[in-house]
Amino acid sequence: MAAPESNVDDVVAVPLRHPWRWISGGIATALLLSFIWAVYSAESIQHEIVTKFLFDHRILEGMLVTLWVTVVCMTFGVILATILAIMKLSVNPLLRWLATGFIEFFRGTPLLLQIVFWGYLGIIFPEIFLGIPFTDIVFFRDQTSDVIPAIVAGIIALSLNEAAYSAEIVRAGILSVDSGQVEAAKSLGMSSGYTMRKIVLPQAMRVIIPPIGNEFIGMLKNTSLLQVIAVAELYTRASTISSANLAQIELLVVSGFWYLVMTTVLGFPQRALERRYGRGFAVVGGRAAPRAFKVGRR
Amino acid sequence: MAEVMVDARNVRKTYGSNEVLRGVSLTVERGEVLCIIGPSGSGKSTFLRCLNHLESINGGRIYVNGELMGYRQSGNVLHEMKPKDIARQRQAIGMVFQKFNLFPHMTALQNVIEAPIGVAGINSAEAKELGTKLLDQVGLGDKGDHYPSQLSGGQQQRVAIARALAMKPKLMLFDEPTSALDPELVGDVLDVMKGLAKAGMTMIVVTHEMGFAREVADKVVFIDKGQIVEMGTPKQVLDKPQEARTKAFLNKVL
Ligand SMILES: Nc1ncnc2c1ncn2[C@@H]1O[C@H](COP(=O)(O)OP(=O)(O)OP(=O)(O)O)[C@@H](O)[C@H]1O
Ligand SMILES: [Mg+2]
């Protein structure tokens, strides 16, 4: 009763077609193109001005400031967020409270308000000094505005705010790691600090990185709020120029263009990091499909 | 006189109002294999976790290799040890878990050598040599660069055994090491454990594998509701149980 022999290698699997993906993609592309055309053909936008300022040195310098402020704030923010997350998971109730209070405070007030507050610190506390309270011993005394220029105030404001948001992301990442991992580490004689650094955090990264990537993009755009305390980042530079030449829309297009470029480019390191911390978690970096299952199209 | 490796005296453990261990006392001599059997929820895992102080105890004393676990006694008072000292005590006790608990972000070899390098402080060349030797010993010499997700359950459990051995423990604890495995993979893991026993390792094994207990164990204890009901050689406990509860349990599992 021999069934007809069929050679597996001769079978060609035709992948399922997805016409709606193409149709919806087509509609979206058409809408996008018509929008670009509308902006391009609008009489009120003078293209020469846009092209003239696109590579203006002030714009490019502003972009540089935006970039490094973003990187610095994210670095401080995420480090502090990790500390806050560990505090929030601590058995010590005082540490838990402090972390919760910090997070609630900075999430509960508008970022713009926080930036202005740090910017005005020099008016609220004209002098900064380091010494022993209620004695005459002073190690250090100076004008607040000298110690904390606008850019430092801006970095403090953005970093603290970021820490409050990222703390919950890091905490969720830590909680996503199976408790058996900590037990195994302890049973090998690892200290809790070592376990956190080598076992828990590297696994938490997989969960942490995608939302932190979002935060990075949010931060890049939020640096434009530093305009209110006159930090010379991209948006501040663009609006300074436009208040002189009255070409507001054109300079919005210029700065908008560069923000878009920067947020797009930031996606690449994120994907690299996702691959790096995805190692060992199936699928990612997986091996090629078995030979006998060649997929082809006719 | 034989050397005592584990001396548990009247160990008590409660979770809230739930008394999980109600005065467990037993001793294990160097080189002995002790198998613990008992129904689900009887406190077998809890007892193992108390032995390496993953859980603190509410009463009694545990001595491993002559050292009081987790506490320092001065006069009549017990002082809980610093985490650093507890960590040092745990290095002498290897543990193998039901769910393997391998570190998924590390290869098999990295799993084995992480603690020797990071905790015991041996250099990485030496650690790699040790790691490769241990993986060979559990029959996985060619799988060192595989991630746990690329290994079968039985292979993962053997890596976990190699990982525990890498700290050169004086005592190995196994908590149902084969009960998460497909039946055809159980044998490989049990063979590795038999090899260890033959080489003279002191072992405490919580298991439902009666064949293993019969063949390898020097002593078998039956625990129920947090108390030792019966203890003796495998022949005594498994073949001629004296207590009604032991008989009822064995009837169910055999
Ligand atoms: N962390 C914990 N908090 C509260 N109760 C716990 C905890 N761990 C275990 N228990 C309780 O202690 C009792 C004994 O649990 P244990 O895990 O030691 O049983 P076991 O003998 O290992 O059972 P099994 O054969 O199912 O693994 C159970 O009633 C369990 O609910
Ligand atoms: Mg158990």
Coordinates of C-alpha atoms and ligand atoms in Angstrom, one line a residue:
Chain A
M1 CA 0.0 0.0 0.0
A2 CA 2.9 2.3 -0.8
A3 CA 1.9 5.9 -0.7
P4 CA 3.3 7.9 -3.6
E5 CA 6.8 9.0 -2.7
S6 CA 7.2 12.7 -2.8
N7 CA 10.6 14.3 -2.4
V8 CA 10.5 16.9 0.4
D9 CA 13.0 19.0 -1.4
D10 CA 10.7 19.5 -4.4
V11 CA 7.9 21.0 -2.4
V12 CA 7.8 24.8 -2.7
A13 CA 5.9 26.6 0.1
V14 CA 4.2 29.7 -1.1
P15 CA 4.0 32.3 1.7
L16 CA 0.6 33.7 2.6
R17 CA -0.1 36.9 0.7
H18 CA -1.2 39.9 2.6
P19 CA -3.0 42.3 0.2
W20 CA -4.3 44.6 3.0
R21 CA -0.8 45.3 4.1
W22 CA 0.0 46.7 0.7
I23 CA -3.3 48.6 0.4
S24 CA -3.1 50.3 3.8
G25 CA 0.6 51.0 3.2
G26 CA -0.3 52.6 -0.1
I27 CA -2.9 54.8 1.4
A28 CA -0.6 56.0 4.2
T29 CA 2.1 56.8 1.6
A30 CA -0.3 58.8 -0.5
L31 CA -1.4 60.8 2.5
L32 CA 2.2 61.5 3.5
L33 CA 3.2 62.6 0.0
S34 CA 0.2 65.0 -0.3
F35 CA 1.1 66.5 3.0
I36 CA 4.7 67.0 2.0
W37 CA 3.5 68.6 -1.2
A38 CA 1.1 70.9 0.6
V39 CA 3.9 72.2 2.8
Y40 CA 6.3 72.4 -0.1
S41 CA 3.8 74.4 -2.3
A42 CA 2.5 76.7 0.5
E43 CA 3.1 80.3 -0.6
S44 CA 3.9 81.4 3.0
I45 CA 7.0 79.2 3.2
Q46 CA 10.0 80.6 1.4
H47 CA 12.3 77.7 0.5
E48 CA 15.4 79.8 0.0
I49 CA 15.2 80.8 3.7
V50 CA 14.8 77.2 4.7
T51 CA 17.8 76.1 2.6
K52 CA 19.9 79.1 3.7
F53 CA 19.5 78.3 7.4
L54 CA 19.5 74.5 7.2
F55 CA 23.3 74.4 7.5
D56 CA 23.7 77.7 9.3
H57 CA 26.5 77.4 11.8
R58 CA 24.3 78.6 14.7
I59 CA 21.8 75.9 13.9
L60 CA 24.4 73.2 13.7
E61 CA 26.0 74.4 17.0
G62 CA 22.5 74.3 18.6
M63 CA 22.1 70.8 17.4
L64 CA 25.4 69.8 19.0
V65 CA 24.2 71.3 22.3
T66 CA 20.9 69.4 22.0
L67 CA 22.7 66.2 21.4
W68 CA 25.2 66.3 24.2
V69 CA 22.6 67.7 26.7
T70 CA 20.4 64.7 25.7
V71 CA 23.1 62.2 26.2
V72 CA 24.3 63.7 29.5
C73 CA 20.7 63.9 30.9
M74 CA 19.8 60.4 29.9
T75 CA 23.0 59.1 31.4
F76 CA 22.5 60.8 34.8
G77 CA 18.8 60.1 34.6
V78 CA 19.1 56.3 34.0
I79 CA 21.9 55.9 36.7
L80 CA 19.7 57.7 39.2
A81 CA 16.6 55.8 38.0
T82 CA 18.5 52.5 38.7
I83 CA 19.3 53.6 42.2
L84 CA 15.7 54.7 42.8
A85 CA 14.4 51.4 41.4
I86 CA 16.6 49.4 43.7
M87 CA 15.6 51.7 46.6
K88 CA 12.0 51.1 45.8
L89 CA 12.5 47.3 45.9
S90 CA 14.5 47.5 49.1
V91 CA 13.3 45.9 52.4
N92 CA 14.2 49.2 54.2
P93 CA 10.9 51.1 54.4
L94 CA 12.7 54.5 54.7
L95 CA 14.5 54.0 51.4
R96 CA 11.2 52.8 49.8
W97 CA 9.4 56.0 51.0
L98 CA 12.2 58.3 49.8
A99 CA 12.2 56.8 46.4
T100 CA 8.4 56.9 46.1
G101 CA 8.3 60.5 47.3
F102 CA 11.0 61.5 44.8
I103 CA 9.2 59.8 41.9
E104 CA 5.7 61.2 42.8
F105 CA 7.1 64.7 43.2
F106 CA 8.9 64.9 39.9
R107 CA 6.2 63.1 37.9
G108 CA 3.5 65.2 39.5
T109 CA 4.7 68.6 38.5
P110 CA 5.1 69.9 34.9
L111 CA 8.6 69.6 33.4
L112 CA 8.4 73.2 32.3
L113 CA 7.8 74.4 35.8
Q114 CA 10.8 72.3 37.1
I115 CA 13.1 73.8 34.4
V116 CA 12.1 77.3 35.3
F117 CA 12.5 76.5 39.0
W118 CA 16.1 75.3 38.6
G119 CA 16.7 78.3 36.3
Y120 CA 15.6 80.7 39.0
L121 CA 17.4 79.0 41.8
G122 CA 19.8 81.9 41.8
I123 CA 17.0 84.3 42.7
I124 CA 15.5 82.0 45.4
F125 CA 18.9 81.2 47.0
P126 CA 21.3 84.0 45.9
E127 CA 24.3 82.3 47.6
I128 CA 25.4 78.7 47.8
F129 CA 27.7 77.7 50.6
L130 CA 29.1 74.5 52.0
G131 CA 29.8 74.5 55.7
I132 CA 28.5 73.3 59.0
P133 CA 25.1 74.8 59.8
F134 CA 24.7 77.1 62.9
T135 CA 28.5 77.6 63.1
D136 CA 30.8 80.0 61.3
I137 CA 32.7 77.3 59.6
V138 CA 32.3 77.7 55.8
F139 CA 34.3 75.7 53.3
F140 CA 32.9 77.3 50.2
R141 CA 30.7 80.2 49.4
D142 CA 29.7 81.6 46.0
Q143 CA 27.0 83.2 43.9
T144 CA 24.5 80.6 42.9
S145 CA 24.3 81.9 39.4
D146 CA 28.1 81.4 39.0
V147 CA 28.0 77.8 40.3
I148 CA 24.8 76.9 38.4
P149 CA 24.7 78.5 35.0
A150 CA 21.6 78.0 32.9
I151 CA 22.9 74.9 31.2
V152 CA 23.6 73.2 34.5
A153 CA 20.2 74.1 35.8
G154 CA 18.7 72.7 32.6
I155 CA 20.6 69.4 32.9
I156 CA 19.7 69.1 36.6
A157 CA 16.0 69.6 35.8
L158 CA 15.9 67.2 32.9
S159 CA 17.9 64.5 34.6
L160 CA 15.9 64.5 37.8
N161 CA 12.6 64.4 35.8
E162 CA 14.0 61.6 33.6
A163 CA 15.1 59.6 36.7
A164 CA 11.5 59.7 38.1
Y165 CA 10.1 58.3 34.9
S166 CA 12.8 55.8 34.1
A167 CA 12.8 54.5 37.7
E168 CA 9.5 52.7 37.1
I169 CA 10.9 51.3 33.8
V170 CA 14.0 49.9 35.5
R171 CA 11.9 48.5 38.4
A172 CA 9.6 46.7 36.0
G173 CA 12.7 45.3 34.3
I174 CA 14.1 44.0 37.6
L175 CA 10.8 42.5 38.5
S176 CA 10.6 40.7 35.2
V177 CA 13.6 38.5 36.2
D178 CA 12.6 35.2 37.7
S179 CA 13.3 34.9 41.4
G180 CA 15.0 31.6 40.8
Q181 CA 17.9 33.5 39.2
V182 CA 18.6 35.3 42.5
E183 CA 18.4 32.0 44.4
A184 CA 20.8 30.4 42.1
A185 CA 23.2 33.3 42.4
K186 CA 22.9 33.3 46.2
S187 CA 23.5 29.6 46.4
L188 CA 26.8 30.1 44.5
G189 CA 27.9 32.6 47.2
M190 CA 27.3 35.7 45.2
S191 CA 26.7 38.9 47.2
S192 CA 23.5 40.8 46.5
G193 CA 25.4 43.7 44.7
Y194 CA 27.2 41.2 42.5
T195 CA 23.9 39.4 41.8
M196 CA 22.3 42.7 40.8
R197 CA 25.1 43.7 38.5
K198 CA 25.9 40.4 36.8
I199 CA 22.7 38.4 36.9
V200 CA 19.6 40.6 37.4
L201 CA 20.3 43.8 35.5
P202 CA 21.7 42.2 32.3
Q203 CA 18.5 40.2 32.1
A204 CA 16.3 43.2 33.0
M205 CA 18.0 45.1 30.1
R206 CA 16.0 43.2 27.6
V207 CA 12.8 44.6 29.1
I208 CA 14.3 48.0 29.9
I209 CA 15.8 49.0 26.6
P210 CA 12.8 49.5 24.3
P211 CA 11.0 51.9 26.7
I212 CA 14.3 53.7 27.5
G213 CA 14.7 54.2 23.7
N214 CA 11.4 56.0 23.8
E215 CA 12.5 58.1 26.7
F216 CA 15.7 59.0 24.8
I217 CA 13.6 60.4 21.9
G218 CA 11.3 62.2 24.4
M219 CA 14.4 63.7 26.0
L220 CA 15.8 64.9 22.7
K221 CA 12.6 66.8 22.1
N222 CA 12.2 68.0 25.7
T223 CA 15.6 69.8 25.6
S224 CA 13.8 72.4 23.4
L225 CA 12.0 73.5 26.7
L226 CA 15.3 74.8 27.8
Q227 CA 14.6 77.8 25.6
V228 CA 12.8 79.3 28.6
I229 CA 16.0 79.6 30.5
A230 CA 18.0 80.6 27.4
V231 CA 20.1 77.5 26.9
A232 CA 21.6 77.7 23.4
E233 CA 20.2 74.4 22.1
L234 CA 18.7 73.9 18.6
Y235 CA 15.2 75.3 19.2
T236 CA 16.6 78.4 21.1
R237 CA 19.0 79.1 18.3
A238 CA 16.2 78.8 15.7
S239 CA 13.9 81.0 17.5
T240 CA 16.6 83.6 18.1
I241 CA 17.2 83.8 14.4
S242 CA 13.5 84.0 13.6
S243 CA 12.9 86.8 16.0
A244 CA 15.5 88.8 14.1
N245 CA 14.4 87.9 10.5
L246 CA 10.7 87.2 11.2
A247 CA 10.9 83.9 9.2
Q248 CA 9.2 81.9 12.0
I249 CA 7.7 79.1 9.9
E250 CA 10.9 78.6 7.9
L251 CA 13.0 78.2 11.0
L252 CA 10.4 75.8 12.5
V253 CA 10.8 73.7 9.4
V254 CA 14.6 73.9 9.8
S255 CA 14.7 72.8 13.5
G256 CA 11.9 70.3 12.9
F257 CA 13.9 68.7 10.1
W258 CA 17.0 68.3 12.3
Y259 CA 15.0 66.9 15.3
L260 CA 13.5 64.3 12.9
V261 CA 17.0 63.4 11.6
M262 CA 18.3 63.0 15.1
T263 CA 15.4 60.9 16.4
T264 CA 15.7 58.6 13.4
V265 CA 19.4 58.1 13.8
L266 CA 19.0 57.2 17.4
G267 CA 17.0 54.1 16.4
F268 CA 20.2 52.4 15.2
P269 CA 22.1 52.1 18.5
Q270 CA 18.8 51.0 20.1
R271 CA 18.4 48.1 17.8
A272 CA 22.1 47.1 18.3
L273 CA 21.6 47.2 22.1
E274 CA 18.4 45.1 21.8
R275 CA 20.3 42.5 19.9
R276 CA 23.2 42.6 22.5
Y277 CA 20.9 42.0 25.5
G278 CA 18.7 39.6 23.6
R279 CA 21.5 37.0 23.4
G280 CA 20.4 33.7 24.8
F281 CA 16.7 34.5 24.7
A282 CA 15.7 32.4 21.6
V283 CA 14.7 33.8 18.3
V284 CA 17.1 36.8 18.3
G285 CA 20.4 35.7 16.7
G286 CA 18.8 32.3 16.1
R287 CA 20.1 29.9 13.6
A288 CA 18.9 29.6 10.0
A289 CA 15.8 27.5 9.3
P290 CA 16.4 23.8 8.7
R291 CA 17.5 23.0 5.1
A292 CA 14.6 20.7 4.2
F293 CA 12.1 23.6 4.7
K294 CA 13.3 25.9 1.9
V295 CA 10.7 28.5 1.3
G296 CA 10.3 29.9 -2.2
R297 CA 8.0 31.8 -4.5
R298 CA 6.7 30.8 -7.9
Chain B
M1 CA 34.5 7.8 64.0
A2 CA 33.1 9.2 60.8
E3 CA 33.0 12.9 60.2
V4 CA 29.7 14.7 60.5
M5 CA 29.0 16.9 57.5
V6 CA 25.4 18.1 58.2
D7 CA 24.0 18.3 61.7
A8 CA 20.5 19.6 61.9
R9 CA 19.1 19.9 65.4
N10 CA 15.4 20.5 66.0
V11 CA 15.0 22.9 63.0
R12 CA 11.8 24.9 63.0
K13 CA 10.5 27.2 60.3
T14 CA 7.2 29.1 60.2
Y15 CA 5.7 31.3 57.5
G16 CA 3.3 33.6 59.4
S17 CA 1.2 31.1 61.4
N18 CA 2.0 28.2 59.0
E19 CA 4.5 25.9 60.8
V20 CA 6.3 24.3 57.8
L21 CA 9.2 22.6 59.7
R22 CA 8.3 21.3 63.2
G23 CA 11.6 20.2 64.7
V24 CA 13.6 18.3 62.1
S25 CA 16.8 16.6 63.4
L26 CA 19.1 14.6 61.3
T27 CA 22.8 14.1 60.6
V28 CA 24.7 13.3 57.4
E29 CA 28.2 12.0 57.4
R30 CA 30.9 12.9 55.0
G31 CA 30.5 11.0 51.7
E32 CA 26.9 9.9 52.6
V33 CA 23.9 10.2 50.3
L34 CA 20.6 11.1 52.0
C35 CA 17.4 11.0 50.1
I36 CA 14.4 12.9 51.3
I37 CA 10.9 11.7 50.3
G38 CA 7.5 13.0 51.3
P39 CA 4.2 14.4 50.0
S40 CA 3.8 17.8 48.3
G41 CA 3.9 20.7 50.8
S42 CA 5.6 18.6 53.5
G43 CA 8.5 21.0 53.8
K44 CA 11.2 19.2 51.8
S45 CA 12.2 22.2 49.7
T46 CA 12.0 24.5 52.7
F47 CA 14.4 22.2 54.7
L48 CA 17.0 22.3 51.9
R49 CA 16.7 26.0 51.6
C50 CA 17.3 26.3 55.3
L51 CA 20.4 24.3 55.1
N52 CA 22.2 26.9 53.0
H53 CA 20.4 29.8 54.7
L54 CA 18.3 30.8 51.7
E55 CA 15.7 30.8 54.4
S56 CA 16.4 31.8 58.0
I57 CA 15.1 29.4 60.6
N58 CA 12.9 30.1 63.6
G59 CA 14.4 27.6 65.9
G60 CA 17.1 24.9 66.3
R61 CA 20.6 24.9 64.9
I62 CA 22.1 23.8 61.6
Y63 CA 25.8 22.9 61.4
V64 CA 27.5 22.2 58.1
N65 CA 31.0 20.9 58.2
G66 CA 31.2 22.0 61.8
E67 CA 30.1 25.6 61.2
L68 CA 26.9 27.0 62.6
M69 CA 24.9 28.2 59.5
G70 CA 23.8 31.9 59.4
Y71 CA 24.6 32.8 63.0
R72 CA 27.4 33.4 65.4
Q73 CA 26.9 32.1 68.9
S74 CA 28.3 33.9 71.9
G75 CA 27.2 32.5 75.2
N76 CA 23.5 31.9 74.9
V77 CA 22.9 34.5 72.3
L78 CA 22.7 33.9 68.5
H79 CA 23.8 36.9 66.3
E80 CA 22.7 36.8 62.7
M81 CA 25.8 36.9 60.4
K82 CA 26.7 39.6 58.0
P83 CA 25.6 38.9 54.3
K84 CA 29.2 38.6 53.4
D85 CA 29.8 35.8 55.9
I86 CA 26.6 34.0 54.9
A87 CA 27.7 34.2 51.2
R88 CA 31.1 32.7 52.2
Q89 CA 29.3 29.8 54.0
R90 CA 27.1 29.1 50.9
Q91 CA 30.2 28.7 48.7
A92 CA 30.8 25.3 50.4
I93 CA 27.2 24.1 49.6
G94 CA 26.2 23.5 46.0
M95 CA 22.5 23.6 45.1
V96 CA 20.6 22.2 42.1
F97 CA 17.1 23.3 41.5
Q98 CA 14.0 21.7 40.0
K99 CA 13.7 24.4 37.4
F100 CA 17.5 24.5 36.7
N101 CA 17.7 28.3 37.1
L102 CA 20.6 28.6 34.7
F103 CA 21.5 32.2 33.8
P104 CA 19.9 32.6 30.4
H105 CA 22.1 35.4 29.2
M106 CA 25.3 33.4 29.6
T107 CA 26.6 30.4 27.7
A108 CA 26.9 27.0 29.4
L109 CA 30.6 27.6 30.0
Q110 CA 30.0 31.2 31.3
N111 CA 27.3 29.8 33.7
V112 CA 29.9 27.4 35.1
I113 CA 32.8 29.9 35.5
E114 CA 30.9 33.0 36.6
A115 CA 31.1 32.2 40.3
P116 CA 34.7 30.8 40.3
I117 CA 35.9 34.0 38.7
G118 CA 33.6 36.6 40.4
V119 CA 33.3 35.0 43.8
A120 CA 36.2 32.7 44.4
G121 CA 38.6 35.0 42.4
I122 CA 40.5 32.5 40.3
N123 CA 41.8 33.8 37.0
S124 CA 39.8 33.3 33.8
A125 CA 42.3 30.9 32.1
E126 CA 42.2 28.6 35.1
A127 CA 38.4 28.9 35.4
K128 CA 37.9 28.0 31.7
E129 CA 40.0 24.9 32.2
L130 CA 38.0 23.9 35.2
G131 CA 34.7 24.7 33.5
T132 CA 35.6 22.6 30.4
K133 CA 36.6 19.7 32.7
L134 CA 33.4 19.9 34.6
L135 CA 31.3 20.1 31.4
D136 CA 33.2 17.1 30.2
Q137 CA 32.4 15.3 33.4
V138 CA 28.6 15.8 32.9
G139 CA 28.9 14.7 29.3
L140 CA 28.6 18.2 27.7
G141 CA 32.1 19.0 26.7
D142 CA 31.0 20.1 23.3
K143 CA 28.2 22.4 24.4
G144 CA 30.2 25.0 26.2
D145 CA 29.2 27.8 23.9
H146 CA 25.5 27.0 23.8
Y147 CA 23.0 29.2 25.5
P148 CA 20.6 27.5 27.9
S149 CA 17.8 28.1 25.5
Q150 CA 19.6 26.0 22.9
L151 CA 19.9 23.0 25.3
S152 CA 17.4 20.3 26.3
G153 CA 16.1 20.2 29.8
G154 CA 18.4 17.3 30.7
Q155 CA 21.4 19.1 29.3
Q156 CA 20.5 22.3 31.2
Q157 CA 20.2 20.4 34.5
R158 CA 23.6 18.8 33.9
V159 CA 25.1 22.3 33.2
A160 CA 23.5 23.4 36.5
I161 CA 25.2 20.5 38.3
A162 CA 28.5 21.5 36.7
R163 CA 27.9 25.1 37.8
A164 CA 27.4 24.0 41.4
L165 CA 30.4 21.8 41.4
A166 CA 32.6 24.6 40.1
M167 CA 32.7 26.2 43.5
K168 CA 34.2 22.9 44.9
P169 CA 31.4 22.4 47.4
K170 CA 31.7 20.0 50.3
L171 CA 28.0 19.3 50.2
M172 CA 25.5 19.1 47.3
L173 CA 21.8 19.8 47.7
F174 CA 19.4 18.6 45.0
D175 CA 15.7 19.7 45.0
E176 CA 13.8 17.3 42.8
P177 CA 16.4 17.6 40.0
T178 CA 14.6 15.4 37.6
S179 CA 10.9 16.2 38.1
A180 CA 10.8 18.9 35.4
L181 CA 12.3 16.6 32.8
D182 CA 10.8 14.4 30.1
P183 CA 11.1 10.7 31.2
E184 CA 13.7 9.9 28.5
L185 CA 16.1 12.7 29.8
V186 CA 15.9 11.7 33.5
G187 CA 18.5 8.9 33.1
D188 CA 21.4 11.1 32.0
V189 CA 20.9 13.4 35.0
L190 CA 20.7 10.5 37.4
D191 CA 23.8 8.9 35.9
V192 CA 25.7 12.1 36.6
M193 CA 24.5 12.1 40.2
K194 CA 25.4 8.5 40.7
G195 CA 28.9 9.3 39.4
L196 CA 29.1 12.1 42.0
A197 CA 28.0 9.8 44.8
K198 CA 30.5 7.2 43.8
A199 CA 33.3 9.8 43.8
G200 CA 32.5 10.4 47.5
M201 CA 30.4 13.6 47.3
T202 CA 28.1 14.2 50.3
M203 CA 24.6 14.7 48.9
I204 CA 21.1 15.5 50.1
V205 CA 18.6 14.7 47.4
V206 CA 14.9 15.4 47.5
T207 CA 13.4 13.1 44.9
H208 CA 10.5 11.0 43.8
E209 CA 12.9 8.6 42.0
M210 CA 12.6 5.5 44.2
G211 CA 14.9 3.5 42.0
F212 CA 17.6 6.1 42.5
A213 CA 17.0 6.2 46.3
R214 CA 17.2 2.4 46.5
E215 CA 20.4 2.2 44.5
V216 CA 22.4 5.2 45.7
A217 CA 21.1 6.4 49.1
D218 CA 22.8 5.4 52.3
K219 CA 19.8 6.8 54.2
V220 CA 16.3 7.7 53.4
V221 CA 14.0 10.0 55.4
F222 CA 10.3 10.3 55.0
I223 CA 9.0 13.7 55.9
D224 CA 5.3 14.6 56.4
K225 CA 3.8 17.8 57.7
G226 CA 7.2 19.2 58.6
Q227 CA 8.3 16.3 60.7
I228 CA 10.5 13.2 60.1
V229 CA 8.2 10.2 60.2
E230 CA 10.7 7.5 59.4
M231 CA 14.4 7.3 58.8
G232 CA 16.7 4.4 57.9
T233 CA 18.4 2.5 55.1
P234 CA 16.5 2.4 51.8
K235 CA 15.6 -1.2 52.6
Q236 CA 14.1 -0.3 55.9
V237 CA 12.1 2.7 54.8
L238 CA 11.1 1.8 51.2
D239 CA 10.7 -2.0 51.6
K240 CA 9.6 -2.5 55.2
P241 CA 8.1 0.8 56.3
Q242 CA 6.9 0.7 59.9
E243 CA 4.7 3.8 60.0
A244 CA 1.2 3.9 58.5
R245 CA 1.8 7.3 56.9
T246 CA 5.0 6.0 55.1
K247 CA 3.1 3.0 53.8
A248 CA 0.2 5.1 52.5
F249 CA 2.7 7.5 50.7
L250 CA 4.7 4.7 49.2
N251 CA 1.5 3.0 48.0
K252 CA 0.6 6.1 46.1
V253 CA 4.0 6.7 44.4
L254 CA 5.0 3.2 43.6
Ligands
LIG1 N1 8.0 31.8 50.7 C1 6.9 31.1 51.3 N2 6.0 31.9 51.9 C2 4.9 31.3 52.6 N3 4.7 29.9 52.6 C3 5.6 29.2 51.9 C4 6.8 29.7 51.3 N4 7.5 28.7 50.7 C5 6.8 27.6 51.1 N5 5.7 27.8 51.8 C6 4.8 26.8 52.3 O1 5.5 25.9 53.1 C7 5.0 24.6 52.9 C8 6.1 23.6 52.5 O2 6.6 24.0 51.2 P1 7.7 23.2 50.5 O3 8.0 23.9 49.2 O4 8.9 23.1 51.4 O5 7.1 21.8 50.2 P2 7.7 20.6 49.5 O6 7.8 19.4 50.4 O7 9.0 20.9 48.8 O8 6.6 20.3 48.4 P3 6.8 19.8 46.8 O9 6.9 18.4 46.8 O10 5.5 20.2 46.2 O11 7.9 20.6 46.3 C9 3.9 24.7 51.9 O12 2.6 24.7 52.6 C10 4.1 26.0 51.3 O13 2.8 26.6 50.9
MG2 MG 9.6 21.3 46.8

